[in-house]
PDB file of C-alpha atoms in Angstrom:
ATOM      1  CA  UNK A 264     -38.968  57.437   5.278  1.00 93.00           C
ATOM      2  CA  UNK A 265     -39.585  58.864   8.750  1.00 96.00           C
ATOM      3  CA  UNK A 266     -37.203  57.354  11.130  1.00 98.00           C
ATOM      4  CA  UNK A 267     -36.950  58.079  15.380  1.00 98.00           C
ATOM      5  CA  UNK A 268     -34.735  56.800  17.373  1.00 98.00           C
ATOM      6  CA  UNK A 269     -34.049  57.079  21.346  1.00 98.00           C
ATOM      7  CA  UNK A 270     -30.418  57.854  22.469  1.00 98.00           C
ATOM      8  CA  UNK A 271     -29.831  58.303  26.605  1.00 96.00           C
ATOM      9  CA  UNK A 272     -28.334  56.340  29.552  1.00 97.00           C
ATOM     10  CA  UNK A 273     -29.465  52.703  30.096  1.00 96.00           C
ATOM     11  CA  UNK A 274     -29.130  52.999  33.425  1.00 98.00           C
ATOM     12  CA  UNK A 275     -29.984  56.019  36.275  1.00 98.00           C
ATOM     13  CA  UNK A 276     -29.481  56.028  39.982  1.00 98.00           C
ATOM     14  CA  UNK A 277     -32.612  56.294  42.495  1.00 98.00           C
ATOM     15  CA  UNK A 278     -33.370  60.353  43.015  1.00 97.00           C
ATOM     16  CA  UNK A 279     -31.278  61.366  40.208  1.00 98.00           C
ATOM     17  CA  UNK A 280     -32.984  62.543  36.436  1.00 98.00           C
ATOM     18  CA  UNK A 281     -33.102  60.513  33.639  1.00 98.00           C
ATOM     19  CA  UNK A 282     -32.788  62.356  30.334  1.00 98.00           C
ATOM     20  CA  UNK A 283     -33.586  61.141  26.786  1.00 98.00           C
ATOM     21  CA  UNK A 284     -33.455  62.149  23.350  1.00 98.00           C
ATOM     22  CA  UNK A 285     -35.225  61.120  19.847  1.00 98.00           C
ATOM     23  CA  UNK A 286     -33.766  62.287  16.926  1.00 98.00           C
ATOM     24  CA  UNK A 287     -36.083  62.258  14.013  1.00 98.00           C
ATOM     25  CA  UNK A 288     -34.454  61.862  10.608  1.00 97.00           C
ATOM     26  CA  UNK A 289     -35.967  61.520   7.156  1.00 96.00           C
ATOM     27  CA  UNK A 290     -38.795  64.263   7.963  1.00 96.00           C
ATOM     28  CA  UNK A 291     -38.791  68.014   9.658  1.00 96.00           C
ATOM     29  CA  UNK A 292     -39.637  68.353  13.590  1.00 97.00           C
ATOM     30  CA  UNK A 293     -41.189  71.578  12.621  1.00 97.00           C
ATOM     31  CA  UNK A 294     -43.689  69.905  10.185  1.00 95.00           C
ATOM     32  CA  UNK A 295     -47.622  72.105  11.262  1.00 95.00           C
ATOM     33  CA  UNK A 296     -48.935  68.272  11.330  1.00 95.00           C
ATOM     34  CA  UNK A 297     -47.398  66.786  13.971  1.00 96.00           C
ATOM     35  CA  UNK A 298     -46.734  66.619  17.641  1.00 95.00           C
ATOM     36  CA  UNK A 299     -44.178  64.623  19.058  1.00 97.00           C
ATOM     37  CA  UNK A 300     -44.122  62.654  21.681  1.00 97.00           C
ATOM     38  CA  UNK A 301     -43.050  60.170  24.804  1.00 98.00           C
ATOM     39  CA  UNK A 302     -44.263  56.685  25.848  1.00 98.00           C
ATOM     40  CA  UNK A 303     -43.217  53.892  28.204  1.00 98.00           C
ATOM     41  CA  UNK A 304     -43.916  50.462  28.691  1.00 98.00           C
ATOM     42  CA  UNK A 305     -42.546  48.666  32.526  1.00 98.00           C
ATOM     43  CA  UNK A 306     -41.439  45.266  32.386  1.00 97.00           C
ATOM     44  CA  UNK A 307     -44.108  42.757  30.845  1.00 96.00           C
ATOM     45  CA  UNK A 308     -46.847  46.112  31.768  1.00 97.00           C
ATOM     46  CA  UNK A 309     -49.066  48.089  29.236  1.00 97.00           C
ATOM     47  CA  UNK A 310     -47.975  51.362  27.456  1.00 98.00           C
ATOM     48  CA  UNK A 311     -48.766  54.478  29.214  1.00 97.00           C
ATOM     49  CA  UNK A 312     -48.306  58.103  27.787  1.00 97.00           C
ATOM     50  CA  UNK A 313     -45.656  60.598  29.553  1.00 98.00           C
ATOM     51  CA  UNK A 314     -46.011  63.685  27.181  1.00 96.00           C
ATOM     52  CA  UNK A 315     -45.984  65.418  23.777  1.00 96.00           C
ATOM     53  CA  UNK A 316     -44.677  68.473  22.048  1.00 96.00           C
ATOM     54  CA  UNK A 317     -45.375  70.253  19.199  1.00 96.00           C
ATOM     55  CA  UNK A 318     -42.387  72.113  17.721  1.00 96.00           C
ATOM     56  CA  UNK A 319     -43.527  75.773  18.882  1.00 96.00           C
ATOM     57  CA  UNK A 320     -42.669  74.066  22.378  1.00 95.00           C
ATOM     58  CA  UNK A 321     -46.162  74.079  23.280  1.00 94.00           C
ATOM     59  CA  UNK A 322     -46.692  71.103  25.910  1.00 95.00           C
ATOM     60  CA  UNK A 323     -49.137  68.285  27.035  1.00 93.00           C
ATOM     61  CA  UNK A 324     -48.305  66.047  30.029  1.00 95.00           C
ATOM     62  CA  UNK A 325     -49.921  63.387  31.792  1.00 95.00           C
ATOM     63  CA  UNK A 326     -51.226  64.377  35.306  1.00 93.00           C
ATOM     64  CA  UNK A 327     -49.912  61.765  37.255  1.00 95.00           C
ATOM     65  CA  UNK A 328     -45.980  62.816  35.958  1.00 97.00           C
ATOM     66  CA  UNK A 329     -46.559  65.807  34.944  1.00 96.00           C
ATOM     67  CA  UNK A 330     -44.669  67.372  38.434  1.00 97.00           C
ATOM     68  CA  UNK A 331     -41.682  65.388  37.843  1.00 98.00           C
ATOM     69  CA  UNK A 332     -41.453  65.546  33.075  1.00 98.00           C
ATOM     70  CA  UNK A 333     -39.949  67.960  31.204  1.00 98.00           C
ATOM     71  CA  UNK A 334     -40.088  67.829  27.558  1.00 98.00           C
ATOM     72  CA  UNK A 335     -38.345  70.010  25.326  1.00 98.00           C
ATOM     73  CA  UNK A 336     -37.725  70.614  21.601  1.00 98.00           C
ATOM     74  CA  UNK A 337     -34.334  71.702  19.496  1.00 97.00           C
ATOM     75  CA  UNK A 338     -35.551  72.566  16.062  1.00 97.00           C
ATOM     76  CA  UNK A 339     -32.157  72.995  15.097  1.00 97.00           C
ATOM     77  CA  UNK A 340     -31.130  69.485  15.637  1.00 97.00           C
ATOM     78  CA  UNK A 341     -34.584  67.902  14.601  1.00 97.00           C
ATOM     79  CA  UNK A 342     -34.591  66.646  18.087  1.00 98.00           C
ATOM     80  CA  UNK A 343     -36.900  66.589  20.909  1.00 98.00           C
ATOM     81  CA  UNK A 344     -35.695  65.411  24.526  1.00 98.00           C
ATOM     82  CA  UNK A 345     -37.844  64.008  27.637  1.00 98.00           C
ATOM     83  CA  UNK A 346     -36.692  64.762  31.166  1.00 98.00           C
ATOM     84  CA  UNK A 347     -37.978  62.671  34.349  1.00 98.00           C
ATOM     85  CA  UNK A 348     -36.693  64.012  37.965  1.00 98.00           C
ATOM     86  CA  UNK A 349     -36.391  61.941  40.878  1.00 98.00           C
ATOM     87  CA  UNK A 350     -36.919  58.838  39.354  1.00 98.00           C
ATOM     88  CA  UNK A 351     -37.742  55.357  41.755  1.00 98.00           C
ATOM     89  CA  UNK A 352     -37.558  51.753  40.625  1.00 98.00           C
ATOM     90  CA  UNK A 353     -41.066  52.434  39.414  1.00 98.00           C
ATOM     91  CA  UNK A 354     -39.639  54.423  36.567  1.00 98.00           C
ATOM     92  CA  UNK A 355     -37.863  51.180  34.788  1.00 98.00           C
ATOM     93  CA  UNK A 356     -39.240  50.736  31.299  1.00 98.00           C
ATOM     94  CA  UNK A 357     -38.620  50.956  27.651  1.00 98.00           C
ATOM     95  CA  UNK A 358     -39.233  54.434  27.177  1.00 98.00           C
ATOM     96  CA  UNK A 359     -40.575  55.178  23.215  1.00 98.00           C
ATOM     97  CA  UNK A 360     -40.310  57.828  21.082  1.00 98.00           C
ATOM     98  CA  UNK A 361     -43.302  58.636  18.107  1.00 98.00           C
ATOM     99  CA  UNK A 362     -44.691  60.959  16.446  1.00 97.00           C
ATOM    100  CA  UNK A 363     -48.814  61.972  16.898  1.00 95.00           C
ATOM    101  CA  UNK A 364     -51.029  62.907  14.067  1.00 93.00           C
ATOM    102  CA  UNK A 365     -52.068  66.631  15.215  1.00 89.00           C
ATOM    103  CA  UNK A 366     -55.770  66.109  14.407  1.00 84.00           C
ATOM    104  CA  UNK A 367     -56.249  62.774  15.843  1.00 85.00           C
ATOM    105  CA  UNK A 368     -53.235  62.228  18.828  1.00 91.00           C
ATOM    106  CA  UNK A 369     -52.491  58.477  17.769  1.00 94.00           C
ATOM    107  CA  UNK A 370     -49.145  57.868  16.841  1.00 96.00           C
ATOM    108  CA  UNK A 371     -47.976  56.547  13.577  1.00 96.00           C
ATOM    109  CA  UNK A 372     -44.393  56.320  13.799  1.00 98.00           C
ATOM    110  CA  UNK A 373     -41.856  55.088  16.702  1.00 98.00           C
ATOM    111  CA  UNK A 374     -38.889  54.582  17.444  1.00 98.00           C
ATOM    112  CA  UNK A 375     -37.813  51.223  18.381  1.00 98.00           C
ATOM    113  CA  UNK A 376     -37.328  51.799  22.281  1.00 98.00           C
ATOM    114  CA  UNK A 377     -34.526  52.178  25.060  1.00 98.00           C
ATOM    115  CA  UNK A 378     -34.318  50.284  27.902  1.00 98.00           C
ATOM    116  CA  UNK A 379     -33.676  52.433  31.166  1.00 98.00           C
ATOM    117  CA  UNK A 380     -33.471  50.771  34.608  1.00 98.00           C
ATOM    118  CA  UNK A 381     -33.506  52.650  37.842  1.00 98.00           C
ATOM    119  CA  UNK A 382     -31.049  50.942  40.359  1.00 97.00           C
ATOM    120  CA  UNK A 383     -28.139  51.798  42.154  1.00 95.00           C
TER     121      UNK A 383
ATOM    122  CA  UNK B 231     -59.212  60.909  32.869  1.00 83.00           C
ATOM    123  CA  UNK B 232     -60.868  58.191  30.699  1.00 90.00           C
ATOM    124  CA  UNK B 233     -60.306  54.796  31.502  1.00 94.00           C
ATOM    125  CA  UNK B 234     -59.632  52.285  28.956  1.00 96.00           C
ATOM    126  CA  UNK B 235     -60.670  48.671  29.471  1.00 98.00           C
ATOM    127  CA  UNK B 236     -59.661  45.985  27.332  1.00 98.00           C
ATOM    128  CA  UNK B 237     -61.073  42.532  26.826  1.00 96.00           C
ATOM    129  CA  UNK B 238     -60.976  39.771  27.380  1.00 97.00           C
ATOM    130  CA  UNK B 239     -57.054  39.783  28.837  1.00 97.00           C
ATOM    131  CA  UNK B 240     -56.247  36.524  26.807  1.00 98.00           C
ATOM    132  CA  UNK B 241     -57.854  35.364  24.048  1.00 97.00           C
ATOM    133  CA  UNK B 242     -56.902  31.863  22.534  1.00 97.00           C
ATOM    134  CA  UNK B 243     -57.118  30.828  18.657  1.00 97.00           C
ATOM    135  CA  UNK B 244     -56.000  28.782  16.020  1.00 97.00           C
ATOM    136  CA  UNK B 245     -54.663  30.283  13.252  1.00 97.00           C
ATOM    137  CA  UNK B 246     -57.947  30.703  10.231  1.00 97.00           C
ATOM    138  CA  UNK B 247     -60.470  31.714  13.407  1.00 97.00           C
ATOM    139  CA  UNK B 248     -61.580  35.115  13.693  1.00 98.00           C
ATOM    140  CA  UNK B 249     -60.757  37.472  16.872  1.00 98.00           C
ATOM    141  CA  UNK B 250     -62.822  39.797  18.510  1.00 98.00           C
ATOM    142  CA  UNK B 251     -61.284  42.426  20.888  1.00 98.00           C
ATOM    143  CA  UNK B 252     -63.158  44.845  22.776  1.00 98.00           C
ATOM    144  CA  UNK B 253     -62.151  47.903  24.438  1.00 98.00           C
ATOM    145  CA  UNK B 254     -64.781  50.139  26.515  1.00 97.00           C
ATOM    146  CA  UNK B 255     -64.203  53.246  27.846  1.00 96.00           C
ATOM    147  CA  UNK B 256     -65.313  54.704  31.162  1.00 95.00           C
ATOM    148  CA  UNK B 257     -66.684  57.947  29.229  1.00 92.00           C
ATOM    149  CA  UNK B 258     -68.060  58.432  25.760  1.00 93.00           C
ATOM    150  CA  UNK B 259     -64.842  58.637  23.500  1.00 91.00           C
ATOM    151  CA  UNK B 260     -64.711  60.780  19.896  1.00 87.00           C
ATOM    152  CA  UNK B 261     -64.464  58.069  17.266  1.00 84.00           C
ATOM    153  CA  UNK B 262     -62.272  59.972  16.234  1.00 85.00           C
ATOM    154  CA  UNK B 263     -59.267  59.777  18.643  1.00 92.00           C
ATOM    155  CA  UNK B 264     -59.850  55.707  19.587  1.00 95.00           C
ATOM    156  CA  UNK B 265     -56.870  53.929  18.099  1.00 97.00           C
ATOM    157  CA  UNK B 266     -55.303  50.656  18.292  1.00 98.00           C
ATOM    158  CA  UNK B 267     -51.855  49.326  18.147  1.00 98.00           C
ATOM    159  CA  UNK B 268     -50.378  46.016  17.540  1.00 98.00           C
ATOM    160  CA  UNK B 269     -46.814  45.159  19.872  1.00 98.00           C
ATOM    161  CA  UNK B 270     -45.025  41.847  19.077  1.00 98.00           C
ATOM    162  CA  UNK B 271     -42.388  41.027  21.859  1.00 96.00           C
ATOM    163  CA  UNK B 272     -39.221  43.233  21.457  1.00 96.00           C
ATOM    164  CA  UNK B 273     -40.601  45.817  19.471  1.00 98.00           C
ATOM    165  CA  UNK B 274     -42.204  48.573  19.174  1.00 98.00           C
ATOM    166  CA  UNK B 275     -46.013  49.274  18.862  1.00 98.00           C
ATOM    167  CA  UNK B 276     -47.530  49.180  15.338  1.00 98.00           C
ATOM    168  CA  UNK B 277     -50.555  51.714  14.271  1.00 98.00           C
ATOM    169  CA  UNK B 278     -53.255  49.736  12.841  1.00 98.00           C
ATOM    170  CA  UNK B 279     -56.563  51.429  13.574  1.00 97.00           C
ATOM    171  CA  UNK B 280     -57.431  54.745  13.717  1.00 96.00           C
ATOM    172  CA  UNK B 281     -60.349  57.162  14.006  1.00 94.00           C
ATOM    173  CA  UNK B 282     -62.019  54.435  15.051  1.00 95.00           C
ATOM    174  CA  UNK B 283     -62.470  52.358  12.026  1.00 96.00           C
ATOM    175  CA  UNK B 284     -59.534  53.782   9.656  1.00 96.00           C
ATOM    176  CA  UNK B 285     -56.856  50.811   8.753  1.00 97.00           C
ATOM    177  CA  UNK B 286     -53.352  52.432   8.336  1.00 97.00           C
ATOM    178  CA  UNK B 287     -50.673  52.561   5.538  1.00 96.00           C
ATOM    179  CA  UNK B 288     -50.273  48.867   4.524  1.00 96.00           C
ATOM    180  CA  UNK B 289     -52.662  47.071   7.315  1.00 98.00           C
ATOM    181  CA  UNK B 290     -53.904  44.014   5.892  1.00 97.00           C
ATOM    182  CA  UNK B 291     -57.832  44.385   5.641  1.00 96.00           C
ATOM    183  CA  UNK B 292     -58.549  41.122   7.591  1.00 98.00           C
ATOM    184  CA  UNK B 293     -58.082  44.193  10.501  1.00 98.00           C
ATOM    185  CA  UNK B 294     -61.345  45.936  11.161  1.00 98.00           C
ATOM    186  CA  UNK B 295     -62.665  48.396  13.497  1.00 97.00           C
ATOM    187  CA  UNK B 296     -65.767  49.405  14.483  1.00 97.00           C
ATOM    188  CA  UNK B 297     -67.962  50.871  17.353  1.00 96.00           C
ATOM    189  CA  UNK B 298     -68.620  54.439  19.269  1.00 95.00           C
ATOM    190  CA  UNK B 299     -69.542  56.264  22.083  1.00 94.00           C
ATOM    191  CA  UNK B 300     -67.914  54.037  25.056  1.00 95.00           C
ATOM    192  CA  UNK B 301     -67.791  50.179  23.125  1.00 97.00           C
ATOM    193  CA  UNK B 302     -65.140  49.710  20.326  1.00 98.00           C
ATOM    194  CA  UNK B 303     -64.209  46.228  18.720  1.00 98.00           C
ATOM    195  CA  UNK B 304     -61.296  45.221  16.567  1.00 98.00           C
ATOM    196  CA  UNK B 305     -61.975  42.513  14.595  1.00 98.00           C
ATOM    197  CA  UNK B 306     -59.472  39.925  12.562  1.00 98.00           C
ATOM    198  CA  UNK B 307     -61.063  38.022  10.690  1.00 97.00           C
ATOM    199  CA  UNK B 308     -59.080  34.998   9.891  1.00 97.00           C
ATOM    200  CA  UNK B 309     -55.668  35.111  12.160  1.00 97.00           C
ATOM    201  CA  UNK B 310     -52.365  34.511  10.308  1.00 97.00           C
ATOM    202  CA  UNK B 311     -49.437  33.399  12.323  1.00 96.00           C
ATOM    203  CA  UNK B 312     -48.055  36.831  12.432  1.00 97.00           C
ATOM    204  CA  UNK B 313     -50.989  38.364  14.016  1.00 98.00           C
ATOM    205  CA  UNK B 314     -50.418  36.033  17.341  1.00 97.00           C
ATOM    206  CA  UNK B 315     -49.726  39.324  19.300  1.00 98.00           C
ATOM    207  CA  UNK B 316     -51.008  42.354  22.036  1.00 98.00           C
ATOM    208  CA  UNK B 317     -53.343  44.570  20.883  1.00 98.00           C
ATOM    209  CA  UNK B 318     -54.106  48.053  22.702  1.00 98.00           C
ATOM    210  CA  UNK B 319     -56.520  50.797  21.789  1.00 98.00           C
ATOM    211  CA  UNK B 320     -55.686  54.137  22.487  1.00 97.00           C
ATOM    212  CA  UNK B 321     -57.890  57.320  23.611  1.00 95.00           C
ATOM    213  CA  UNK B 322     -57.188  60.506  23.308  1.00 88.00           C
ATOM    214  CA  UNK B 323     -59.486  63.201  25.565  1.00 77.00           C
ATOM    215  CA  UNK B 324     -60.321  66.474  26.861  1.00 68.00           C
ATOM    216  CA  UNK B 325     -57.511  68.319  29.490  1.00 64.00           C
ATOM    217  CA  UNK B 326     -55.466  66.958  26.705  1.00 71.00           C
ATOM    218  CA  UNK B 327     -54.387  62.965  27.838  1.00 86.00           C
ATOM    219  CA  UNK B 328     -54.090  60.219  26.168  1.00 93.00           C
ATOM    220  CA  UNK B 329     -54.622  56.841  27.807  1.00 95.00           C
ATOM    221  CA  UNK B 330     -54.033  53.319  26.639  1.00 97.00           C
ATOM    222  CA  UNK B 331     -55.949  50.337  27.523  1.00 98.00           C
ATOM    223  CA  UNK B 332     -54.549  47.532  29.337  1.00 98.00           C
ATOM    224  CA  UNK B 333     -54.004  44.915  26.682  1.00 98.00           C
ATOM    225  CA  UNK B 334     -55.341  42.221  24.946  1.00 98.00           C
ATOM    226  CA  UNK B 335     -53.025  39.290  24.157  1.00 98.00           C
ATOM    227  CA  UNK B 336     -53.931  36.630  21.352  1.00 98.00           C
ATOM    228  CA  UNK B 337     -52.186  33.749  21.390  1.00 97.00           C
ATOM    229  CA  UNK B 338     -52.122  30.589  19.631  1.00 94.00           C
ATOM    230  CA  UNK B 339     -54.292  28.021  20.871  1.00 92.00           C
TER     231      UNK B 339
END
């Protein structure tokens, strides 16, 4: 059974980088039928989508981060790792790792959420 | 970017009644990206729809979906406890992007 789960800091300082990592166990990163991907959710707010990755390292960000994400894939440690720069209080949320159907982009399996807050 | 809006915000039910959730897009949407999830506090989101009218691995089939173009509608027919939850649909478009609706929250009446 497919299983992701978020690792990183719980807590990054105003203008620094927050970095984040899903490991996925129980399936291969490099499988042709999936991208993988990054989602966040603010205090009591809606989800919104950050990015995705397919494991060639071939990229899809939203526009309005897209200047400030990085997301990057290790094959080698069926991992793949998100990367937001200059982060503001804005930036607080349970961040989500899951993995999108190629085909479609919806996103059948996630992990079960970290918590990272932006305050000095 | 295609907007997502959900409605109504709020719905209230008793458990047995049916819900209907609606989610309209700002831009004709490929049935076959609109998705919806199901999020129960603390966790994660939960796949239920997809492709428009698709149920997932183990979705109970009181869950329906149904529309196209720019109006989609997830029905329940007869709400058990568990189902007392937000629901979001899900888009995904040209450039790529995916967007998610706002939210629709059923709770118990």
């Amino acid at each position: 059974q497919l299983q992701l789960q978020e690792s990183g800091p719980g807590l990054v300082k105003p203008s620094e980088t927050l970095s984040l990592t899903c490991t996925v166990s129980g399936g291969s990163i490099s499988s042709s039928s999936y991208y993988w991907g990054w989602i966040r959710q603010p205090p009591g707010k809606g989800l919104e989508w950050i990015g995705s990755i397919y494991y060639s390292g071939s990229t899809y960000y939203n526009p309005s981060l897209k200047s400030r994400v990085t997301i990057s894939v290790d094959t080698s440690k069926n991992q793949f790792s998100l990367k937001l720069s200059s982060v503001t209080a804005a930036d607080t949320a349970v961040y989500y790792c899951a993995r999108l159907l190629r085909v479609r982009f919806y996103m059948d399996v996630w992990g079960k959420g970290t918590t990272v807050t932006v305050s000095s | 970017e295609i907007v997502l809006t959900q409605s109504p915000g709020t719905l209230s039910l008793s458990p047995g009644e049916r819900a209907t959730l609606s989610c309209r897009a700002s831009q004709s949407v490929s049935s076959s990206y609109l998705a919806w999830y199901q999020q129960k506090p603390g966790q994660a989101p939960r796949l239920l729809i997809y492709g428009a009218s698709s149920r997932a691995t183990g979705i109970p089939d009181r869950f329906s979906g149904s529309g196209s173009g720019t109006d989609f509608t997830l029905t329940i027919s007869r709400l058990e406890p568990e189902d007392f939850a937000v629901y979001y649909c899900q888009q995904y478009g040209s450039s790529p992007v995916l967007t998610f609706g706002g939210g629709t929250k059923v709770e118990i009446k």
